GROMACS .gro file of N, CA and C in nm:
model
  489
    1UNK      N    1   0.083  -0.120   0.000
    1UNK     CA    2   0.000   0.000   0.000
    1UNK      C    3   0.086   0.125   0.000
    2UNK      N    4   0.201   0.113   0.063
    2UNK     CA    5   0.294   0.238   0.037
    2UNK      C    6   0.364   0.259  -0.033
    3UNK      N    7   0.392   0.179  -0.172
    3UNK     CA    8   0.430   0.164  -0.284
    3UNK      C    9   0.342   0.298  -0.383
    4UNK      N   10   0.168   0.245  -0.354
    4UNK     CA   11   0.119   0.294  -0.364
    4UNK      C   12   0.083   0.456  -0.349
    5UNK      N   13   0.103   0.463  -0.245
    5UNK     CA   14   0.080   0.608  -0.217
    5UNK      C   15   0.207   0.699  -0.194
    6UNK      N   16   0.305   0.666  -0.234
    6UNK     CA   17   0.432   0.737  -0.275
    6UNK      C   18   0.426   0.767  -0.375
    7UNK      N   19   0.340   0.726  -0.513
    7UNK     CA   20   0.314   0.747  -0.638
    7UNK      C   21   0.273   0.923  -0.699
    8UNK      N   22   0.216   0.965  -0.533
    8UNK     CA   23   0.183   1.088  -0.518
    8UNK      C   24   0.249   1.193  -0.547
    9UNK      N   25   0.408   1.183  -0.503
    9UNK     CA   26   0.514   1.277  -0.607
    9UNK      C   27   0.588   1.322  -0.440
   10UNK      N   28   0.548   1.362  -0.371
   10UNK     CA   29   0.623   1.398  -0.244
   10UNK      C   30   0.734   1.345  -0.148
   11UNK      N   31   0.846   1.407  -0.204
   11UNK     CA   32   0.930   1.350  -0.130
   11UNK      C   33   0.961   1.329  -0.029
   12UNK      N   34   1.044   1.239   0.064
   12UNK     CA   35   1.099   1.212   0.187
   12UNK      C   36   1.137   1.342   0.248
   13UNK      N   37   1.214   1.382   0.195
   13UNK     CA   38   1.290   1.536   0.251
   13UNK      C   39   1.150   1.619   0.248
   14UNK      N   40   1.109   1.673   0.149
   14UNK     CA   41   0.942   1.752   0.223
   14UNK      C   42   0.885   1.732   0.301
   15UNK      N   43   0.861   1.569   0.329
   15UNK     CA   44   0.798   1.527   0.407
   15UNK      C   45   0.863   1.540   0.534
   16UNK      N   46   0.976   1.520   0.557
   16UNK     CA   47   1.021   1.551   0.694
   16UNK      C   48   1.053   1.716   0.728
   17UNK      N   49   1.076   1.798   0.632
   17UNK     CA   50   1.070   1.937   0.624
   17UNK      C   51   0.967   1.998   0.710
   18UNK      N   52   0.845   1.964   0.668
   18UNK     CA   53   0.667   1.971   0.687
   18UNK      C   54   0.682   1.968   0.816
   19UNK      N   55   0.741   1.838   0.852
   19UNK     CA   56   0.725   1.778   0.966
   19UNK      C   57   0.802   1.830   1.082
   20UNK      N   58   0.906   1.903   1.073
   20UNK     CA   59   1.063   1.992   1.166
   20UNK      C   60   0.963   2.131   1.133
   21UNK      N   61   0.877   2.194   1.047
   21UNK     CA   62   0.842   2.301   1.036
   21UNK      C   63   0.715   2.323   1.179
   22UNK      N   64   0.634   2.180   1.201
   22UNK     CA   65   0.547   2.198   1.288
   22UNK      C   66   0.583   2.141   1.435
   23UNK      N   67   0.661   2.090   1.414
   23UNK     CA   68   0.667   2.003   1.547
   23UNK      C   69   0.761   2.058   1.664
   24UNK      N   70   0.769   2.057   1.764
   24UNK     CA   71   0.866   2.157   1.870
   24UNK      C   72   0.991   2.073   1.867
   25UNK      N   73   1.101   2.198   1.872
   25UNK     CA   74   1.210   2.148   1.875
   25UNK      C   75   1.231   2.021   1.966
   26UNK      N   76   1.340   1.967   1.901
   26UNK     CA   77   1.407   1.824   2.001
   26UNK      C   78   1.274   1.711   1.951
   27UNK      N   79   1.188   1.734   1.929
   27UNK     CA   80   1.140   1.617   1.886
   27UNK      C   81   1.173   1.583   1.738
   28UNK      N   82   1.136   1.406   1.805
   28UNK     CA   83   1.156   1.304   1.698
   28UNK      C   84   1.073   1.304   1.603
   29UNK      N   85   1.041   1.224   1.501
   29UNK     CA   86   0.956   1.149   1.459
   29UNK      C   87   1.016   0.978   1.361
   30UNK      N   88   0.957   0.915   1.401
   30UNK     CA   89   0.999   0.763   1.299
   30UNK      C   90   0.995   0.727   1.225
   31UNK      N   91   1.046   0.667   1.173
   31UNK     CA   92   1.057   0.637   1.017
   31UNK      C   93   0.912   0.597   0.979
   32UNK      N   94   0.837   0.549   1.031
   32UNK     CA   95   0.699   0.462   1.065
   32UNK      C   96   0.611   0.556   1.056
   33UNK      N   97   0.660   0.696   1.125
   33UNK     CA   98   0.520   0.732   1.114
   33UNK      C   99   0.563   0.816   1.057
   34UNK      N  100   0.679   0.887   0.974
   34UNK     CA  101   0.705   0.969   0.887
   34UNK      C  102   0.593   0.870   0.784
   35UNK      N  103   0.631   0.800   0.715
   35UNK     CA  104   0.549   0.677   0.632
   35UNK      C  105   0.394   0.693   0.628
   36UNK      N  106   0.356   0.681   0.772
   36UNK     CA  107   0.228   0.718   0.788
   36UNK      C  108   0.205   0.832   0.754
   37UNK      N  109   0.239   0.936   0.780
   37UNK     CA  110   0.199   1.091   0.734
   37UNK      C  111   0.208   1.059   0.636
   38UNK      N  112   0.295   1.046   0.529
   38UNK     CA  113   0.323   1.068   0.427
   38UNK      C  114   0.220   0.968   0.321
   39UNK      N  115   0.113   0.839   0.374
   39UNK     CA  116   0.038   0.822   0.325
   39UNK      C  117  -0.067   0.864   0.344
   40UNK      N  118  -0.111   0.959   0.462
   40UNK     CA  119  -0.181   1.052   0.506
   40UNK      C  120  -0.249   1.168   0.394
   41UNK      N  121  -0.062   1.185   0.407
   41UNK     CA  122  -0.052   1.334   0.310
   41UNK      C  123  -0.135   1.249   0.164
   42UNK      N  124  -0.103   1.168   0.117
   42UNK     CA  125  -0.119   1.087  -0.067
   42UNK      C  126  -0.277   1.108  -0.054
   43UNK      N  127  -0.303   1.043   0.068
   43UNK     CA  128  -0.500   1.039   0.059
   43UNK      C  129  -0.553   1.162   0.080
   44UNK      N  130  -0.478   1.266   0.156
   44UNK     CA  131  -0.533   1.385   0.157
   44UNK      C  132  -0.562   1.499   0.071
   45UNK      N  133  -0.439   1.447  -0.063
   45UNK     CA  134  -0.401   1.510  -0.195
   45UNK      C  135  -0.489   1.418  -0.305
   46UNK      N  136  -0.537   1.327  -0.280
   46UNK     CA  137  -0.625   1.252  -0.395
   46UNK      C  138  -0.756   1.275  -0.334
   47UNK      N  139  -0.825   1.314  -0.260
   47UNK     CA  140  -0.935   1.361  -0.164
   47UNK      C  141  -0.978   1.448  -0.243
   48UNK      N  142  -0.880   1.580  -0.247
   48UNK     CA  143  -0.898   1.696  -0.279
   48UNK      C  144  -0.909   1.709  -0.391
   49UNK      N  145  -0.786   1.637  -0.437
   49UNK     CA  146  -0.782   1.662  -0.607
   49UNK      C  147  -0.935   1.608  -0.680
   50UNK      N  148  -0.972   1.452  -0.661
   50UNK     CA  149  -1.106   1.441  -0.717
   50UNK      C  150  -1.201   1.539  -0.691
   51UNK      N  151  -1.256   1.597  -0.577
   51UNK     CA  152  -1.308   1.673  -0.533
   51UNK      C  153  -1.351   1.809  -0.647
   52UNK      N  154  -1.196   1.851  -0.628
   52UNK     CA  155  -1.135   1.977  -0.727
   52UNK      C  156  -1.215   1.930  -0.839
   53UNK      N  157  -1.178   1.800  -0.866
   53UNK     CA  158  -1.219   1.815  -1.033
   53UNK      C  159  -1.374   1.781  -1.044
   54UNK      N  160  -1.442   1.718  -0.950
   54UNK     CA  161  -1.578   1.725  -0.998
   54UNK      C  162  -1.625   1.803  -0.967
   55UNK      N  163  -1.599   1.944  -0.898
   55UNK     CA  164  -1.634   2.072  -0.902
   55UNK      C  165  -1.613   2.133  -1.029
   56UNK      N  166  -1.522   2.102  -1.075
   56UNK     CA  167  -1.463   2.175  -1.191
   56UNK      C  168  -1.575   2.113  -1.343
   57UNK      N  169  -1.566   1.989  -1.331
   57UNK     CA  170  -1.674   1.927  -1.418
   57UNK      C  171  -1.773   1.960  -1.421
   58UNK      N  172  -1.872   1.992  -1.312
   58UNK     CA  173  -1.982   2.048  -1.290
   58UNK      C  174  -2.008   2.134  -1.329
   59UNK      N  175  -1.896   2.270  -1.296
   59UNK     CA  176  -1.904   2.397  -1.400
   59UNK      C  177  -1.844   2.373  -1.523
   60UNK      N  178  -1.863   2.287  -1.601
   60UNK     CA  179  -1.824   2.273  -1.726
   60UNK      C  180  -1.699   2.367  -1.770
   61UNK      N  181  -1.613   2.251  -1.684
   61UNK     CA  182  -1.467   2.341  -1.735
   61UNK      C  183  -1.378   2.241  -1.729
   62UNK      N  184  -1.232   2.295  -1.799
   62UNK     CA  185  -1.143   2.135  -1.795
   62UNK      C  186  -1.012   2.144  -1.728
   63UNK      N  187  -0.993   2.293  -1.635
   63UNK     CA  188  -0.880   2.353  -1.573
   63UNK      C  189  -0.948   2.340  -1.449
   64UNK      N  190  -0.883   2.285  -1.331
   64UNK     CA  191  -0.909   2.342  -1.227
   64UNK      C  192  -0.871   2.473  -1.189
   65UNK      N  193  -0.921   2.547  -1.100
   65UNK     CA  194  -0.870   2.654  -1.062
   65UNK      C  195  -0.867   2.671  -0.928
   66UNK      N  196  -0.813   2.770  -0.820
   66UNK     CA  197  -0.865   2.786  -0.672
   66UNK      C  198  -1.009   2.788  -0.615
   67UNK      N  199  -1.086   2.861  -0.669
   67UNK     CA  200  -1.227   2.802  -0.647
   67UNK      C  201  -1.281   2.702  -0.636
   68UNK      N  202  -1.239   2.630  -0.750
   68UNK     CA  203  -1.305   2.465  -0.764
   68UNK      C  204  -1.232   2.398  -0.591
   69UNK      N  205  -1.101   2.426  -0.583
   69UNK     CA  206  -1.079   2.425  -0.445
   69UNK      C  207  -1.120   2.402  -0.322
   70UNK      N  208  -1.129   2.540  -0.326
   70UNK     CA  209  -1.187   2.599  -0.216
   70UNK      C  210  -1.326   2.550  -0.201
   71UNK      N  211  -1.422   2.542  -0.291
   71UNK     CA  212  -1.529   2.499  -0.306
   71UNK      C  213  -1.526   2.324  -0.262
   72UNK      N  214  -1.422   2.260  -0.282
   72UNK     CA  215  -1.419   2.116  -0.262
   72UNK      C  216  -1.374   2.098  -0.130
   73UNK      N  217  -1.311   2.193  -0.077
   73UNK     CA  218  -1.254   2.205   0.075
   73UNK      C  219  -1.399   2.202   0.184
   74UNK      N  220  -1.495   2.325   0.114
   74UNK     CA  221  -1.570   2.322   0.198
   74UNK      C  222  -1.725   2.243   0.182
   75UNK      N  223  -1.734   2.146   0.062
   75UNK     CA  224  -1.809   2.023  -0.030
   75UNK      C  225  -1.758   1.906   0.115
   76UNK      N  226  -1.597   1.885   0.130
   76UNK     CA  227  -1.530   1.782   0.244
   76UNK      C  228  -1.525   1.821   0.340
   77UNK      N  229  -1.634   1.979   0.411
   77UNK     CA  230  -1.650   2.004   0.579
   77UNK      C  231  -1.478   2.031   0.615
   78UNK      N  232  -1.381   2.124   0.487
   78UNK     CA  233  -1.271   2.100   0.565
   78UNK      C  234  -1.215   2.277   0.545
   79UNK      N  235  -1.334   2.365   0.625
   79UNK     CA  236  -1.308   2.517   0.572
   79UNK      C  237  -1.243   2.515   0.664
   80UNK      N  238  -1.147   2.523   0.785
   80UNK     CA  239  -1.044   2.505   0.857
   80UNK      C  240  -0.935   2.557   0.780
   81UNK      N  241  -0.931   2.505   0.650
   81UNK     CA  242  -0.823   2.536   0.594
   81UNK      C  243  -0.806   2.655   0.486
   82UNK      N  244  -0.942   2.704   0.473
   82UNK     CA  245  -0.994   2.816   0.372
   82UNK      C  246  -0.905   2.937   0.415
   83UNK      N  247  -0.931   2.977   0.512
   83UNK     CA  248  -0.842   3.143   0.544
   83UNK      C  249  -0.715   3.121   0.505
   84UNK      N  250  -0.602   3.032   0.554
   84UNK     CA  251  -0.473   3.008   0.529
   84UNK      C  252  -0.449   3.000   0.364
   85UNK      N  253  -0.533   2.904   0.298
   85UNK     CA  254  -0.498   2.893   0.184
   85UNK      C  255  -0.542   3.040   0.069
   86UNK      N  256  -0.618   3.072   0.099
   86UNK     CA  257  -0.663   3.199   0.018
   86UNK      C  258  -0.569   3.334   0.062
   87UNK      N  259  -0.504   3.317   0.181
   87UNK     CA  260  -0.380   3.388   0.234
   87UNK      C  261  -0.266   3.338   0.182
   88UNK      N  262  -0.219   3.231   0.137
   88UNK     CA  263  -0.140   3.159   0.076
   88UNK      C  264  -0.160   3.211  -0.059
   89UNK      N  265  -0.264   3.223  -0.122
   89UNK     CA  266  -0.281   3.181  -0.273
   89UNK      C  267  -0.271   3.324  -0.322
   90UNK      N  268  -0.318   3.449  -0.216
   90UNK     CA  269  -0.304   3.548  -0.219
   90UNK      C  270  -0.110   3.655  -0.248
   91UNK      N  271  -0.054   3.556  -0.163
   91UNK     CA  272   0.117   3.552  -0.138
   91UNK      C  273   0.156   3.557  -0.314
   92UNK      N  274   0.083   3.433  -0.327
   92UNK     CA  275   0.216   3.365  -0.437
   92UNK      C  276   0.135   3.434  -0.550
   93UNK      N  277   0.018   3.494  -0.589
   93UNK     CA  278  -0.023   3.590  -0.675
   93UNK      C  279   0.075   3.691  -0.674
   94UNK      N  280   0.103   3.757  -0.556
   94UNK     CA  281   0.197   3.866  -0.500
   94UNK      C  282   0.327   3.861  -0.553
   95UNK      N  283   0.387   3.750  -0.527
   95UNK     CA  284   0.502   3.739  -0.569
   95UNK      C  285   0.559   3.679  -0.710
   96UNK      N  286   0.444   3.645  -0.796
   96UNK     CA  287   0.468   3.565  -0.909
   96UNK      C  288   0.406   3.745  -0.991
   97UNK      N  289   0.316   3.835  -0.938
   97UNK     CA  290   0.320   3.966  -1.028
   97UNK      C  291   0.457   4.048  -1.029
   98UNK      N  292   0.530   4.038  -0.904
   98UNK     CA  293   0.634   4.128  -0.867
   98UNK      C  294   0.781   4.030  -0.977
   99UNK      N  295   0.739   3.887  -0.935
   99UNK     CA  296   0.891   3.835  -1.059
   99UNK      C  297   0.832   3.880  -1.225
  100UNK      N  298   0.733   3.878  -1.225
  100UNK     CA  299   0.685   3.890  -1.402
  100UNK      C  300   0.731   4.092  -1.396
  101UNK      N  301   0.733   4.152  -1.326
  101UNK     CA  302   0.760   4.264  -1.332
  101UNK      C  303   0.894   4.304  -1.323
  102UNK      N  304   0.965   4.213  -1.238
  102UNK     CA  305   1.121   4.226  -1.237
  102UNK      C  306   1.154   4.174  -1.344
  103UNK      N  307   1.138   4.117  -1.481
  103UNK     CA  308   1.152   4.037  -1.603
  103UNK      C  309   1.159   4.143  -1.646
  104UNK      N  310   0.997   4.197  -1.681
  104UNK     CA  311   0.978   4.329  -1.763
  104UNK      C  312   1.040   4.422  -1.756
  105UNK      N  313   1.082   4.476  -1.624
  105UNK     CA  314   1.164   4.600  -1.664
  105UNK      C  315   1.359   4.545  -1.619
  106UNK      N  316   1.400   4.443  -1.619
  106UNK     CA  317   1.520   4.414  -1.678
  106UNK      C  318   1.528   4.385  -1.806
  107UNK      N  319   1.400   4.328  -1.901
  107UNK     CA  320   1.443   4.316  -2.048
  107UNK      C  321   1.415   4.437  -2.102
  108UNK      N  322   1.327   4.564  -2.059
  108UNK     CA  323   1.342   4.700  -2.074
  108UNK      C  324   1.480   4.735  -2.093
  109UNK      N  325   1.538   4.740  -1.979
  109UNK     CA  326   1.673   4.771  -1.950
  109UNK      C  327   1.772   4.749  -2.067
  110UNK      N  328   1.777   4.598  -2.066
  110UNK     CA  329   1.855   4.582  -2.209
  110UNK      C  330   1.837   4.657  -2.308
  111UNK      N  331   1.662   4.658  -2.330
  111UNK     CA  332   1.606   4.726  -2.516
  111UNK      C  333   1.701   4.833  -2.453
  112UNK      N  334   1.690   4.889  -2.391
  112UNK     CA  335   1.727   5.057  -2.345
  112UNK      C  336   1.794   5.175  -2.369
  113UNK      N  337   1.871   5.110  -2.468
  113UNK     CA  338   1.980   5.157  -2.523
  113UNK      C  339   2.001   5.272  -2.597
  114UNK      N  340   2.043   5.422  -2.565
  114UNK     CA  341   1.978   5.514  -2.624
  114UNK      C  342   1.982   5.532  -2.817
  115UNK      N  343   1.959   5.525  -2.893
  115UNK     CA  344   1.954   5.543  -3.050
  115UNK      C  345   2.105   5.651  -3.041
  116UNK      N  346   2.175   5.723  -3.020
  116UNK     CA  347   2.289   5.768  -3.031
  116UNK      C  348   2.410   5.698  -2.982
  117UNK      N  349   2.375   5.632  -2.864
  117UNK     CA  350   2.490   5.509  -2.862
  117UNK      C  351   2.468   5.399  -2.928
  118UNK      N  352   2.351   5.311  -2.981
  118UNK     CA  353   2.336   5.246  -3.071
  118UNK      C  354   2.430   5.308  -3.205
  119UNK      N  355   2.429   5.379  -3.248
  119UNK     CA  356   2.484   5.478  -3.370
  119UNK      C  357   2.641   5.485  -3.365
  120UNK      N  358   2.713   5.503  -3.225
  120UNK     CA  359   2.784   5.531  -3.189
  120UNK      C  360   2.858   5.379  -3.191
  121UNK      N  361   2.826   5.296  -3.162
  121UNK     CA  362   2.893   5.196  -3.144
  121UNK      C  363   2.894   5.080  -3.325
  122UNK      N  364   2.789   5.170  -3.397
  122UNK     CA  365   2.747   5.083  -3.535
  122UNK      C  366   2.885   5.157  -3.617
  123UNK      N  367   2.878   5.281  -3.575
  123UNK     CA  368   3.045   5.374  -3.650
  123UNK      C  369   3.149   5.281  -3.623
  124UNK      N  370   3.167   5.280  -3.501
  124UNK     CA  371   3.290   5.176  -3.441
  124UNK      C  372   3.301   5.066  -3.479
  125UNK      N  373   3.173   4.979  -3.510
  125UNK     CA  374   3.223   4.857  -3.575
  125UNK      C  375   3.273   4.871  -3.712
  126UNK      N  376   3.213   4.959  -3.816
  126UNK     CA  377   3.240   5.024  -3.928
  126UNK      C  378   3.369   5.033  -3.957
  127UNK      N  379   3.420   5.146  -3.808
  127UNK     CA  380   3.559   5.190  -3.842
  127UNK      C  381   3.684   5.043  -3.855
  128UNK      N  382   3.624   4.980  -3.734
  128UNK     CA  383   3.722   4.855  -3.733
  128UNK      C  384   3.720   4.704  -3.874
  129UNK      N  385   3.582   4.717  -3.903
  129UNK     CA  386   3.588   4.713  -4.037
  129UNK      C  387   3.688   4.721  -4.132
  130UNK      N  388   3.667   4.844  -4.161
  130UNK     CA  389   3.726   4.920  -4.256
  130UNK      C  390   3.900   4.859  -4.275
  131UNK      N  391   3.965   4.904  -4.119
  131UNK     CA  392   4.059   4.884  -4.084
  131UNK      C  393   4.112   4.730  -4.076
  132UNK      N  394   4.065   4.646  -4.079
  132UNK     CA  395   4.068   4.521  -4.090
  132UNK      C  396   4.070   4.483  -4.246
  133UNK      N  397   4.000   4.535  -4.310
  133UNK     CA  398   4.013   4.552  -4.464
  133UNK      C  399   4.083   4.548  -4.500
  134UNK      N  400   4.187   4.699  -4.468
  134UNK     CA  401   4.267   4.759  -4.533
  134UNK      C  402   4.384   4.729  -4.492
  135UNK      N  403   4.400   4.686  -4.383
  135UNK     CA  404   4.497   4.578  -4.302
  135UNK      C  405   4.546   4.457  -4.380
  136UNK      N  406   4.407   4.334  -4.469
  136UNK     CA  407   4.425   4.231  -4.465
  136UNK      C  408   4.490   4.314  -4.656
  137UNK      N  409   4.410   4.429  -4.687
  137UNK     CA  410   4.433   4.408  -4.847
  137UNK      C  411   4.644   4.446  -4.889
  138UNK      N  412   4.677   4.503  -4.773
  138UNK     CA  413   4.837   4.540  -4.729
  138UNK      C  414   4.879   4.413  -4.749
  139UNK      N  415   4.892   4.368  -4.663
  139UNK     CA  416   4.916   4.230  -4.641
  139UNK      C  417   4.951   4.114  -4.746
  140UNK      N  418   4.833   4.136  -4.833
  140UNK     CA  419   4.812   4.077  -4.940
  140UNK      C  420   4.879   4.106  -5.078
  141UNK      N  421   4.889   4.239  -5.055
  141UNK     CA  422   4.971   4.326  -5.136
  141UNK      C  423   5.139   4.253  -5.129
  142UNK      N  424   5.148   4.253  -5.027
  142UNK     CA  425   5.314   4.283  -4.972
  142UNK      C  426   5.324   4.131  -4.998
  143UNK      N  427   5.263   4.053  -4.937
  143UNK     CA  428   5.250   3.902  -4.999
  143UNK      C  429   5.272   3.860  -5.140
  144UNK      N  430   5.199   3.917  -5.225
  144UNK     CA  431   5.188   3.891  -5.397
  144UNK      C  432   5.310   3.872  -5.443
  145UNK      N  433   5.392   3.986  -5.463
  145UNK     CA  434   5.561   3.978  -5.530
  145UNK      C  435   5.607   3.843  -5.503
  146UNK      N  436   5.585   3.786  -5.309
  146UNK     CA  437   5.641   3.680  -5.338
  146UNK      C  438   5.601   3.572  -5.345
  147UNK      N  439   5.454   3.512  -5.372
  147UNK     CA  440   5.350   3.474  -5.435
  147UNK      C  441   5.426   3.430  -5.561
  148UNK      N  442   5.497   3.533  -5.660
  148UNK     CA  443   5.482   3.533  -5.825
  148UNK      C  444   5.640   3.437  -5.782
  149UNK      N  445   5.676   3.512  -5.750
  149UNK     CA  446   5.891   3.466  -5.764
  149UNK      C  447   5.886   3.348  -5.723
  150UNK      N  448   5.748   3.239  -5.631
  150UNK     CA  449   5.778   3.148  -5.596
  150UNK      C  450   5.725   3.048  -5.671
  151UNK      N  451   5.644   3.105  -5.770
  151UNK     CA  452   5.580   3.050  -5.889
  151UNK      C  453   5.644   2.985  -6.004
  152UNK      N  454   5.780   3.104  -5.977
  152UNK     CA  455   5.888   3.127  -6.139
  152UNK      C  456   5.978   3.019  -6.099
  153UNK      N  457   5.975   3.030  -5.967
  153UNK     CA  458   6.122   2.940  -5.935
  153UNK      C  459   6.065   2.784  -5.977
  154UNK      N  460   6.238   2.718  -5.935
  154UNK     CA  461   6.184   2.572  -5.990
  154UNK      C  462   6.166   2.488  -5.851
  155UNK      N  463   6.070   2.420  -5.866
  155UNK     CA  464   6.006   2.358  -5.730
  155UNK      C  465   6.142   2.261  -5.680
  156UNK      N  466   6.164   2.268  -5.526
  156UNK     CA  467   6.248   2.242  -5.466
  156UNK      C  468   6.237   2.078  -5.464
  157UNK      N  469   6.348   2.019  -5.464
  157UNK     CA  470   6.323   1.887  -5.512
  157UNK      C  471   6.320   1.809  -5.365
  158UNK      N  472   6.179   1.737  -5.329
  158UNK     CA  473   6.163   1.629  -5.192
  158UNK      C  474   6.250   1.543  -5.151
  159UNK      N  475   6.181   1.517  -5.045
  159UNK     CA  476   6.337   1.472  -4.949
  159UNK      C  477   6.350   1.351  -4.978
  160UNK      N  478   6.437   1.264  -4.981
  160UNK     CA  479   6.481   1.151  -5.034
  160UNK      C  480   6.495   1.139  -5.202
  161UNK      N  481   6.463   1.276  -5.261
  161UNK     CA  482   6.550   1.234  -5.394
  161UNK      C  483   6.659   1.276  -5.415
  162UNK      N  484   6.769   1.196  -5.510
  162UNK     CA  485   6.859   1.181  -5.488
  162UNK      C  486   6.922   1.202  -5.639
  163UNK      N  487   6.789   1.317  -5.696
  163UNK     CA  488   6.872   1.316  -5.828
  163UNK      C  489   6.999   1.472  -5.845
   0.00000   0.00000   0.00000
């Protein structure tokens, strides 16, 4: 059966996390009844979740949402938990608008760039351009003469011949 209800997704470490988060310092808990909670927790999360969703079915919809929830919380006599979670759900609204806003105005930031230093820096690549050009066409220049003379000459004879 606990094969079973580990299937739920929650790990050991959460589960004992959960568990050091409520319980007074210096206490234990056992491997046994960590186990137990933790199939506790599986039936308490498949409770809800069906719940959730035949609320959600009912209003002819195919997303659950917090309502369907909340509504299934208090469908299972379990509004105990209504204030906390709508205080909860309220948080992470809070903080999931404030990261989508710290996104927005750091990829602002980047665009940001004023059109005269854009300009300013398109010259500069230009100039180095240019200079790289005129660099490689020197080069090439000064190269050629001996390009030709090594053309004229007579090819140097490989190693091991012996004529």
């Amino acid at each position: 059966a606990m094969a079973e209800d580990s299937e739920v997704g929650l790990p050991k470490s959460t589960i004992v996390k959960i568990i050091k988060e409520v319980s007074p310092e210096g206490l234990k808990c056992s491997n046994e009844a960590r186990d137990l909670i933790a199939s506790c927790l599986g039936e308490f999360l498949k409770l809800v979740a069906t719940e959730s969703n035949d609320v959600c079915a009912k209003r002819k919809r195919s997303m659950i949402d917090p309502e369907d929830v909340f509504t299934a919380l208090e469908t299972l006599e379990m509004t105990s938990f209504l204030e906390e979670l709508k205080s909860t759900l309220d948080e992470h609204k809070t903080e999931a608008a404030t990261q989508r806003e710290k996104k927005k105005s750091a990829k602002k930031e980047k665009q940001s760039i004023p059109l005269e230093e854009l300009q300013r820096q398109q010259e500069l690549m230009f100039a180095q351009a240019r200079e790289q050009l005129l660099h490689s066409r020197s080069v090439s220049q000064e190269a050629q003469p001996v390009a030709m003379n090594m053309g004229t000459a007579a090819p140097a004879p490989a190693a091991g011949d012996d004529e």
